[in-house]
Amino acid sequence: MDAPLQPFILRPVMPADEPFLWEMLYQALYVAEGDLPFPRDIIGHPDIRRYVEGWGQPDDSGFIAVEETTGQPVGAVWVRLMTGAYRGYGYVDEITPELTIAVLPDYRGRGVGKRLLEELLAAVRPAYPAICLSVSAANPALRLYQRLGFEIVKSSADSATMRMAFAGESYDETKI
């Protein structure tokens, strides 16, 4: 049985958190149970590093979950507007930022990710018509995203692009 979850607080991501965001970027790469993890240097690949590289741009926004008693960061969620040649895997259009989320393995399944997502959604709702993400089709988090209101807008055998519209925005598939 998992140890009881220590109380944690959420705070905005600061530029000094960039090293932790790199770790969270690695942790966000879904690895099915029994599969070998990705090599650590995968986060240096141009298509992946763009999710964190140069953190602190005007449209960057996110939260860190920090264990209250130890001050240890245990998870992060952030959005970044990736446009033009810098599109992410979950790209839907030029005005929709892409979400990235990860929680350290020992803290998964304890509500940290859900709290992070809820905080981020409340924060970005006034700023954007929608947010998007890409998720492995086998990742159990896909169901959490659906429960929170994300809809699949594009899928393949391996992954799904999901979008959550705010304020009744509709999705135009021709923009992908």
JSON list of C-alpha atoms in Angstrom, two decimals:
[
{"chain": "A", "resi": 1, "resn": "MET", "atom": "CA", "xyz": [0.00, 0.00, 0.00]},
{"chain": "A", "resi": 2, "resn": "ASP", "atom": "CA", "xyz": [1.22, 3.52, -0.77]},
{"chain": "A", "resi": 3, "resn": "ALA", "atom": "CA", "xyz": [2.36, 5.70, 2.10]},
{"chain": "A", "resi": 4, "resn": "PRO", "atom": "CA", "xyz": [-0.14, 8.40, 2.97]},
{"chain": "A", "resi": 5, "resn": "LEU", "atom": "CA", "xyz": [0.21, 11.49, 0.84]},
{"chain": "A", "resi": 6, "resn": "GLN", "atom": "CA", "xyz": [1.91, 14.33, 2.63]},
{"chain": "A", "resi": 7, "resn": "PRO", "atom": "CA", "xyz": [0.13, 17.67, 2.36]},
{"chain": "A", "resi": 8, "resn": "PHE", "atom": "CA", "xyz": [1.27, 19.63, -0.64]},
{"chain": "A", "resi": 9, "resn": "ILE", "atom": "CA", "xyz": [0.85, 23.15, -1.89]},
{"chain": "A", "resi": 10, "resn": "LEU", "atom": "CA", "xyz": [0.64, 24.50, -5.42]},
{"chain": "A", "resi": 11, "resn": "ARG", "atom": "CA", "xyz": [2.60, 27.52, -6.53]},
{"chain": "A", "resi": 12, "resn": "PRO", "atom": "CA", "xyz": [3.32, 29.18, -9.88]},
{"chain": "A", "resi": 13, "resn": "VAL", "atom": "CA", "xyz": [6.31, 27.98, -11.89]},
{"chain": "A", "resi": 14, "resn": "MET", "atom": "CA", "xyz": [9.22, 30.41, -11.59]},
{"chain": "A", "resi": 15, "resn": "PRO", "atom": "CA", "xyz": [12.27, 30.70, -13.88]},
{"chain": "A", "resi": 16, "resn": "ALA", "atom": "CA", "xyz": [14.37, 28.98, -11.19]},
{"chain": "A", "resi": 17, "resn": "ASP", "atom": "CA", "xyz": [12.13, 25.89, -11.60]},
{"chain": "A", "resi": 18, "resn": "GLU", "atom": "CA", "xyz": [13.42, 25.18, -15.11]},
{"chain": "A", "resi": 19, "resn": "PRO", "atom": "CA", "xyz": [15.66, 22.25, -13.97]},
{"chain": "A", "resi": 20, "resn": "PHE", "atom": "CA", "xyz": [12.63, 20.62, -12.34]},
{"chain": "A", "resi": 21, "resn": "LEU", "atom": "CA", "xyz": [10.58, 21.21, -15.50]},
{"chain": "A", "resi": 22, "resn": "TRP", "atom": "CA", "xyz": [13.23, 19.28, -17.45]},
{"chain": "A", "resi": 23, "resn": "GLU", "atom": "CA", "xyz": [12.82, 16.37, -15.03]},
{"chain": "A", "resi": 24, "resn": "MET", "atom": "CA", "xyz": [9.04, 16.60, -15.35]},
{"chain": "A", "resi": 25, "resn": "LEU", "atom": "CA", "xyz": [9.34, 16.65, -19.13]},
{"chain": "A", "resi": 26, "resn": "TYR", "atom": "CA", "xyz": [11.21, 13.35, -18.93]},
{"chain": "A", "resi": 27, "resn": "GLN", "atom": "CA", "xyz": [8.62, 11.96, -16.50]},
{"chain": "A", "resi": 28, "resn": "ALA", "atom": "CA", "xyz": [5.81, 13.04, -18.84]},
{"chain": "A", "resi": 29, "resn": "LEU", "atom": "CA", "xyz": [7.02, 10.59, -21.50]},
{"chain": "A", "resi": 30, "resn": "TYR", "atom": "CA", "xyz": [4.68, 7.64, -21.07]},
{"chain": "A", "resi": 31, "resn": "VAL", "atom": "CA", "xyz": [6.32, 4.24, -20.69]},
{"chain": "A", "resi": 32, "resn": "ALA", "atom": "CA", "xyz": [4.00, 1.24, -20.54]},
{"chain": "A", "resi": 33, "resn": "GLU", "atom": "CA", "xyz": [4.48, -1.16, -17.65]},
{"chain": "A", "resi": 34, "resn": "GLY", "atom": "CA", "xyz": [7.20, -3.65, -18.51]},
{"chain": "A", "resi": 35, "resn": "ASP", "atom": "CA", "xyz": [8.75, -1.46, -21.22]},
{"chain": "A", "resi": 36, "resn": "LEU", "atom": "CA", "xyz": [12.21, 0.01, -20.89]},
{"chain": "A", "resi": 37, "resn": "PRO", "atom": "CA", "xyz": [12.30, 3.72, -20.10]},
{"chain": "A", "resi": 38, "resn": "PHE", "atom": "CA", "xyz": [13.46, 6.19, -22.71]},
{"chain": "A", "resi": 39, "resn": "PRO", "atom": "CA", "xyz": [17.12, 7.21, -22.56]},
{"chain": "A", "resi": 40, "resn": "ARG", "atom": "CA", "xyz": [17.50, 10.42, -20.56]},
{"chain": "A", "resi": 41, "resn": "ASP", "atom": "CA", "xyz": [18.96, 12.30, -23.51]},
{"chain": "A", "resi": 42, "resn": "ILE", "atom": "CA", "xyz": [15.64, 12.06, -25.38]},
{"chain": "A", "resi": 43, "resn": "ILE", "atom": "CA", "xyz": [14.61, 15.36, -23.78]},
{"chain": "A", "resi": 44, "resn": "GLY", "atom": "CA", "xyz": [17.35, 17.01, -25.84]},
{"chain": "A", "resi": 45, "resn": "HIS", "atom": "CA", "xyz": [15.57, 16.10, -29.09]},
{"chain": "A", "resi": 46, "resn": "PRO", "atom": "CA", "xyz": [14.33, 19.33, -30.76]},
{"chain": "A", "resi": 47, "resn": "ASP", "atom": "CA", "xyz": [10.70, 18.11, -30.90]},
{"chain": "A", "resi": 48, "resn": "ILE", "atom": "CA", "xyz": [10.75, 17.44, -27.15]},
{"chain": "A", "resi": 49, "resn": "ARG", "atom": "CA", "xyz": [13.00, 20.12, -25.70]},
{"chain": "A", "resi": 50, "resn": "ARG", "atom": "CA", "xyz": [10.76, 22.89, -27.07]},
{"chain": "A", "resi": 51, "resn": "TYR", "atom": "CA", "xyz": [8.33, 22.12, -24.24]},
{"chain": "A", "resi": 52, "resn": "VAL", "atom": "CA", "xyz": [10.78, 23.61, -21.69]},
{"chain": "A", "resi": 53, "resn": "GLU", "atom": "CA", "xyz": [13.67, 25.30, -23.46]},
{"chain": "A", "resi": 54, "resn": "GLY", "atom": "CA", "xyz": [13.84, 29.01, -22.70]},
{"chain": "A", "resi": 55, "resn": "TRP", "atom": "CA", "xyz": [11.13, 28.81, -20.04]},
{"chain": "A", "resi": 56, "resn": "GLY", "atom": "CA", "xyz": [9.66, 32.15, -19.04]},
{"chain": "A", "resi": 57, "resn": "GLN", "atom": "CA", "xyz": [8.24, 33.38, -22.35]},
{"chain": "A", "resi": 58, "resn": "PRO", "atom": "CA", "xyz": [5.22, 35.71, -22.06]},
{"chain": "A", "resi": 59, "resn": "ASP", "atom": "CA", "xyz": [2.70, 32.91, -22.76]},
{"chain": "A", "resi": 60, "resn": "ASP", "atom": "CA", "xyz": [4.36, 30.34, -20.45]},
{"chain": "A", "resi": 61, "resn": "SER", "atom": "CA", "xyz": [2.27, 29.50, -17.40]},
{"chain": "A", "resi": 62, "resn": "GLY", "atom": "CA", "xyz": [2.22, 26.65, -14.92]},
{"chain": "A", "resi": 63, "resn": "PHE", "atom": "CA", "xyz": [2.20, 25.31, -11.38]},
{"chain": "A", "resi": 64, "resn": "ILE", "atom": "CA", "xyz": [4.47, 23.17, -9.23]},
{"chain": "A", "resi": 65, "resn": "ALA", "atom": "CA", "xyz": [3.18, 20.83, -6.51]},
{"chain": "A", "resi": 66, "resn": "VAL", "atom": "CA", "xyz": [5.49, 21.04, -3.50]},
{"chain": "A", "resi": 67, "resn": "GLU", "atom": "CA", "xyz": [5.37, 18.70, -0.51]},
{"chain": "A", "resi": 68, "resn": "GLU", "atom": "CA", "xyz": [4.65, 20.99, 2.43]},
{"chain": "A", "resi": 69, "resn": "THR", "atom": "CA", "xyz": [6.80, 19.30, 5.03]},
{"chain": "A", "resi": 70, "resn": "THR", "atom": "CA", "xyz": [9.95, 18.82, 2.93]},
{"chain": "A", "resi": 71, "resn": "GLY", "atom": "CA", "xyz": [9.63, 21.55, 0.32]},
{"chain": "A", "resi": 72, "resn": "GLN", "atom": "CA", "xyz": [10.33, 18.91, -2.34]},
{"chain": "A", "resi": 73, "resn": "PRO", "atom": "CA", "xyz": [8.66, 19.52, -5.71]},
{"chain": "A", "resi": 74, "resn": "VAL", "atom": "CA", "xyz": [6.65, 16.43, -6.66]},
{"chain": "A", "resi": 75, "resn": "GLY", "atom": "CA", "xyz": [4.83, 17.43, -9.84]},
{"chain": "A", "resi": 76, "resn": "ALA", "atom": "CA", "xyz": [4.31, 20.15, -12.40]},
{"chain": "A", "resi": 77, "resn": "VAL", "atom": "CA", "xyz": [1.83, 21.27, -15.01]},
{"chain": "A", "resi": 78, "resn": "TRP", "atom": "CA", "xyz": [2.37, 23.96, -17.59]},
{"chain": "A", "resi": 79, "resn": "VAL", "atom": "CA", "xyz": [1.12, 25.36, -20.87]},
{"chain": "A", "resi": 80, "resn": "ARG", "atom": "CA", "xyz": [3.14, 26.84, -23.65]},
{"chain": "A", "resi": 81, "resn": "LEU", "atom": "CA", "xyz": [2.00, 28.37, -26.91]},
{"chain": "A", "resi": 82, "resn": "MET", "atom": "CA", "xyz": [3.97, 26.55, -29.61]},
{"chain": "A", "resi": 83, "resn": "THR", "atom": "CA", "xyz": [3.34, 27.89, -33.09]},
{"chain": "A", "resi": 84, "resn": "GLY", "atom": "CA", "xyz": [4.81, 27.98, -36.56]},
{"chain": "A", "resi": 85, "resn": "ALA", "atom": "CA", "xyz": [7.84, 25.71, -36.88]},
{"chain": "A", "resi": 86, "resn": "TYR", "atom": "CA", "xyz": [7.76, 25.05, -33.12]},
{"chain": "A", "resi": 87, "resn": "ARG", "atom": "CA", "xyz": [4.52, 23.09, -33.00]},
{"chain": "A", "resi": 88, "resn": "GLY", "atom": "CA", "xyz": [4.18, 20.47, -30.30]},
{"chain": "A", "resi": 89, "resn": "TYR", "atom": "CA", "xyz": [2.78, 16.95, -30.59]},
{"chain": "A", "resi": 90, "resn": "GLY", "atom": "CA", "xyz": [-0.65, 18.15, -29.44]},
{"chain": "A", "resi": 91, "resn": "TYR", "atom": "CA", "xyz": [-0.85, 21.15, -31.76]},
{"chain": "A", "resi": 92, "resn": "VAL", "atom": "CA", "xyz": [-4.37, 22.14, -32.82]},
{"chain": "A", "resi": 93, "resn": "ASP", "atom": "CA", "xyz": [-3.99, 25.80, -33.90]},
{"chain": "A", "resi": 94, "resn": "GLU", "atom": "CA", "xyz": [-1.93, 28.96, -33.48]},
{"chain": "A", "resi": 95, "resn": "ILE", "atom": "CA", "xyz": [-3.89, 30.30, -30.49]},
{"chain": "A", "resi": 96, "resn": "THR", "atom": "CA", "xyz": [-4.19, 27.17, -28.33]},
{"chain": "A", "resi": 97, "resn": "PRO", "atom": "CA", "xyz": [-1.39, 26.45, -25.85]},
{"chain": "A", "resi": 98, "resn": "GLU", "atom": "CA", "xyz": [-0.28, 22.89, -25.24]},
{"chain": "A", "resi": 99, "resn": "LEU", "atom": "CA", "xyz": [-0.37, 21.36, -21.78]},
{"chain": "A", "resi": 100, "resn": "THR", "atom": "CA", "xyz": [2.36, 19.22, -20.22]},
{"chain": "A", "resi": 101, "resn": "ILE", "atom": "CA", "xyz": [1.95, 17.48, -16.88]},
{"chain": "A", "resi": 102, "resn": "ALA", "atom": "CA", "xyz": [3.97, 15.02, -14.83]},
{"chain": "A", "resi": 103, "resn": "VAL", "atom": "CA", "xyz": [4.17, 13.77, -11.27]},
{"chain": "A", "resi": 104, "resn": "LEU", "atom": "CA", "xyz": [7.12, 11.95, -9.71]},
{"chain": "A", "resi": 105, "resn": "PRO", "atom": "CA", "xyz": [6.50, 8.16, -9.73]},
{"chain": "A", "resi": 106, "resn": "ASP", "atom": "CA", "xyz": [6.16, 7.85, -5.93]},
{"chain": "A", "resi": 107, "resn": "TYR", "atom": "CA", "xyz": [3.37, 10.44, -5.94]},
{"chain": "A", "resi": 108, "resn": "ARG", "atom": "CA", "xyz": [1.27, 9.17, -8.84]},
{"chain": "A", "resi": 109, "resn": "GLY", "atom": "CA", "xyz": [-2.27, 7.97, -8.26]},
{"chain": "A", "resi": 110, "resn": "ARG", "atom": "CA", "xyz": [-2.72, 10.18, -5.20]},
{"chain": "A", "resi": 111, "resn": "GLY", "atom": "CA", "xyz": [-4.56, 13.16, -6.65]},
{"chain": "A", "resi": 112, "resn": "VAL", "atom": "CA", "xyz": [-1.54, 15.40, -7.24]},
{"chain": "A", "resi": 113, "resn": "GLY", "atom": "CA", "xyz": [-2.01, 15.43, -11.01]},
{"chain": "A", "resi": 114, "resn": "LYS", "atom": "CA", "xyz": [-5.72, 16.14, -10.76]},
{"chain": "A", "resi": 115, "resn": "ARG", "atom": "CA", "xyz": [-5.13, 19.09, -8.40]},
{"chain": "A", "resi": 116, "resn": "LEU", "atom": "CA", "xyz": [-2.42, 20.46, -10.68]},
{"chain": "A", "resi": 117, "resn": "LEU", "atom": "CA", "xyz": [-4.73, 20.20, -13.69]},
{"chain": "A", "resi": 118, "resn": "GLU", "atom": "CA", "xyz": [-7.65, 21.85, -11.93]},
{"chain": "A", "resi": 119, "resn": "GLU", "atom": "CA", "xyz": [-5.44, 24.75, -10.79]},
{"chain": "A", "resi": 120, "resn": "LEU", "atom": "CA", "xyz": [-4.01, 25.26, -14.27]},
{"chain": "A", "resi": 121, "resn": "LEU", "atom": "CA", "xyz": [-7.42, 25.09, -15.96]},
{"chain": "A", "resi": 122, "resn": "ALA", "atom": "CA", "xyz": [-8.78, 27.75, -13.62]},
{"chain": "A", "resi": 123, "resn": "ALA", "atom": "CA", "xyz": [-5.76, 29.97, -14.28]},
{"chain": "A", "resi": 124, "resn": "VAL", "atom": "CA", "xyz": [-5.70, 29.77, -18.08]},
{"chain": "A", "resi": 125, "resn": "ARG", "atom": "CA", "xyz": [-9.45, 29.76, -18.75]},
{"chain": "A", "resi": 126, "resn": "PRO", "atom": "CA", "xyz": [-9.65, 33.59, -18.90]},
{"chain": "A", "resi": 127, "resn": "ALA", "atom": "CA", "xyz": [-6.62, 33.85, -21.21]},
{"chain": "A", "resi": 128, "resn": "TYR", "atom": "CA", "xyz": [-7.32, 31.30, -23.95]},
{"chain": "A", "resi": 129, "resn": "PRO", "atom": "CA", "xyz": [-10.30, 29.89, -25.87]},
{"chain": "A", "resi": 130, "resn": "ALA", "atom": "CA", "xyz": [-8.96, 26.35, -25.30]},
{"chain": "A", "resi": 131, "resn": "ILE", "atom": "CA", "xyz": [-5.96, 24.23, -24.36]},
{"chain": "A", "resi": 132, "resn": "CYS", "atom": "CA", "xyz": [-4.67, 21.04, -25.94]},
{"chain": "A", "resi": 133, "resn": "LEU", "atom": "CA", "xyz": [-2.43, 18.08, -25.19]},
{"chain": "A", "resi": 134, "resn": "SER", "atom": "CA", "xyz": [-1.06, 14.90, -26.69]},
{"chain": "A", "resi": 135, "resn": "VAL", "atom": "CA", "xyz": [-1.34, 11.63, -24.79]},
{"chain": "A", "resi": 136, "resn": "SER", "atom": "CA", "xyz": [-0.38, 8.03, -25.49]},
{"chain": "A", "resi": 137, "resn": "ALA", "atom": "CA", "xyz": [-3.46, 5.96, -26.30]},
{"chain": "A", "resi": 138, "resn": "ALA", "atom": "CA", "xyz": [-2.36, 3.47, -23.62]},
{"chain": "A", "resi": 139, "resn": "ASN", "atom": "CA", "xyz": [-1.79, 6.07, -20.90]},
{"chain": "A", "resi": 140, "resn": "PRO", "atom": "CA", "xyz": [-4.37, 5.79, -18.09]},
{"chain": "A", "resi": 141, "resn": "ALA", "atom": "CA", "xyz": [-4.27, 9.61, -17.78]},
{"chain": "A", "resi": 142, "resn": "LEU", "atom": "CA", "xyz": [-6.36, 9.76, -20.96]},
{"chain": "A", "resi": 143, "resn": "ARG", "atom": "CA", "xyz": [-9.42, 8.87, -18.88]},
{"chain": "A", "resi": 144, "resn": "LEU", "atom": "CA", "xyz": [-8.66, 11.64, -16.36]},
{"chain": "A", "resi": 145, "resn": "TYR", "atom": "CA", "xyz": [-8.41, 14.15, -19.19]},
{"chain": "A", "resi": 146, "resn": "GLN", "atom": "CA", "xyz": [-11.77, 13.00, -20.54]},
{"chain": "A", "resi": 147, "resn": "ARG", "atom": "CA", "xyz": [-13.40, 13.25, -17.09]},
{"chain": "A", "resi": 148, "resn": "LEU", "atom": "CA", "xyz": [-12.12, 16.82, -16.80]},
{"chain": "A", "resi": 149, "resn": "GLY", "atom": "CA", "xyz": [-13.64, 17.76, -20.16]},
{"chain": "A", "resi": 150, "resn": "PHE", "atom": "CA", "xyz": [-10.95, 17.18, -22.77]},
{"chain": "A", "resi": 151, "resn": "GLU", "atom": "CA", "xyz": [-12.18, 15.74, -26.06]},
{"chain": "A", "resi": 152, "resn": "ILE", "atom": "CA", "xyz": [-10.22, 13.71, -28.58]},
{"chain": "A", "resi": 153, "resn": "VAL", "atom": "CA", "xyz": [-9.88, 15.75, -31.76]},
{"chain": "A", "resi": 154, "resn": "LYS", "atom": "CA", "xyz": [-7.35, 13.59, -33.58]},
{"chain": "A", "resi": 155, "resn": "SER", "atom": "CA", "xyz": [-6.09, 10.07, -32.92]},
{"chain": "A", "resi": 156, "resn": "SER", "atom": "CA", "xyz": [-3.86, 7.33, -34.21]},
{"chain": "A", "resi": 157, "resn": "ALA", "atom": "CA", "xyz": [-3.15, 3.82, -32.98]},
{"chain": "A", "resi": 158, "resn": "ASP", "atom": "CA", "xyz": [-0.50, 5.23, -30.62]},
{"chain": "A", "resi": 159, "resn": "SER", "atom": "CA", "xyz": [-1.70, 8.63, -29.45]},
{"chain": "A", "resi": 160, "resn": "ALA", "atom": "CA", "xyz": [-4.53, 11.10, -29.14]},
{"chain": "A", "resi": 161, "resn": "THR", "atom": "CA", "xyz": [-4.60, 14.87, -29.49]},
{"chain": "A", "resi": 162, "resn": "MET", "atom": "CA", "xyz": [-7.09, 16.26, -27.00]},
{"chain": "A", "resi": 163, "resn": "ARG", "atom": "CA", "xyz": [-8.59, 19.70, -26.63]},
{"chain": "A", "resi": 164, "resn": "MET", "atom": "CA", "xyz": [-10.61, 21.40, -23.92]},
{"chain": "A", "resi": 165, "resn": "ALA", "atom": "CA", "xyz": [-12.64, 24.35, -25.15]},
{"chain": "A", "resi": 166, "resn": "PHE", "atom": "CA", "xyz": [-13.54, 27.20, -22.80]},
{"chain": "A", "resi": 167, "resn": "ALA", "atom": "CA", "xyz": [-16.64, 29.36, -23.17]},
{"chain": "A", "resi": 168, "resn": "GLY", "atom": "CA", "xyz": [-18.29, 27.17, -25.80]},
{"chain": "A", "resi": 169, "resn": "GLU", "atom": "CA", "xyz": [-15.52, 27.46, -28.39]},
{"chain": "A", "resi": 170, "resn": "SER", "atom": "CA", "xyz": [-15.89, 24.95, -31.22]},
{"chain": "A", "resi": 171, "resn": "TYR", "atom": "CA", "xyz": [-13.10, 23.01, -32.87]},
{"chain": "A", "resi": 172, "resn": "ASP", "atom": "CA", "xyz": [-12.13, 23.42, -36.52]},
{"chain": "A", "resi": 173, "resn": "GLU", "atom": "CA", "xyz": [-10.32, 20.26, -37.67]},
{"chain": "A", "resi": 174, "resn": "THR", "atom": "CA", "xyz": [-9.08, 22.00, -40.82]},
{"chain": "A", "resi": 175, "resn": "LYS", "atom": "CA", "xyz": [-6.58, 23.98, -38.69]},
{"chain": "A", "resi": 176, "resn": "ILE", "atom": "CA", "xyz": [-4.42, 20.94, -37.87]}
]
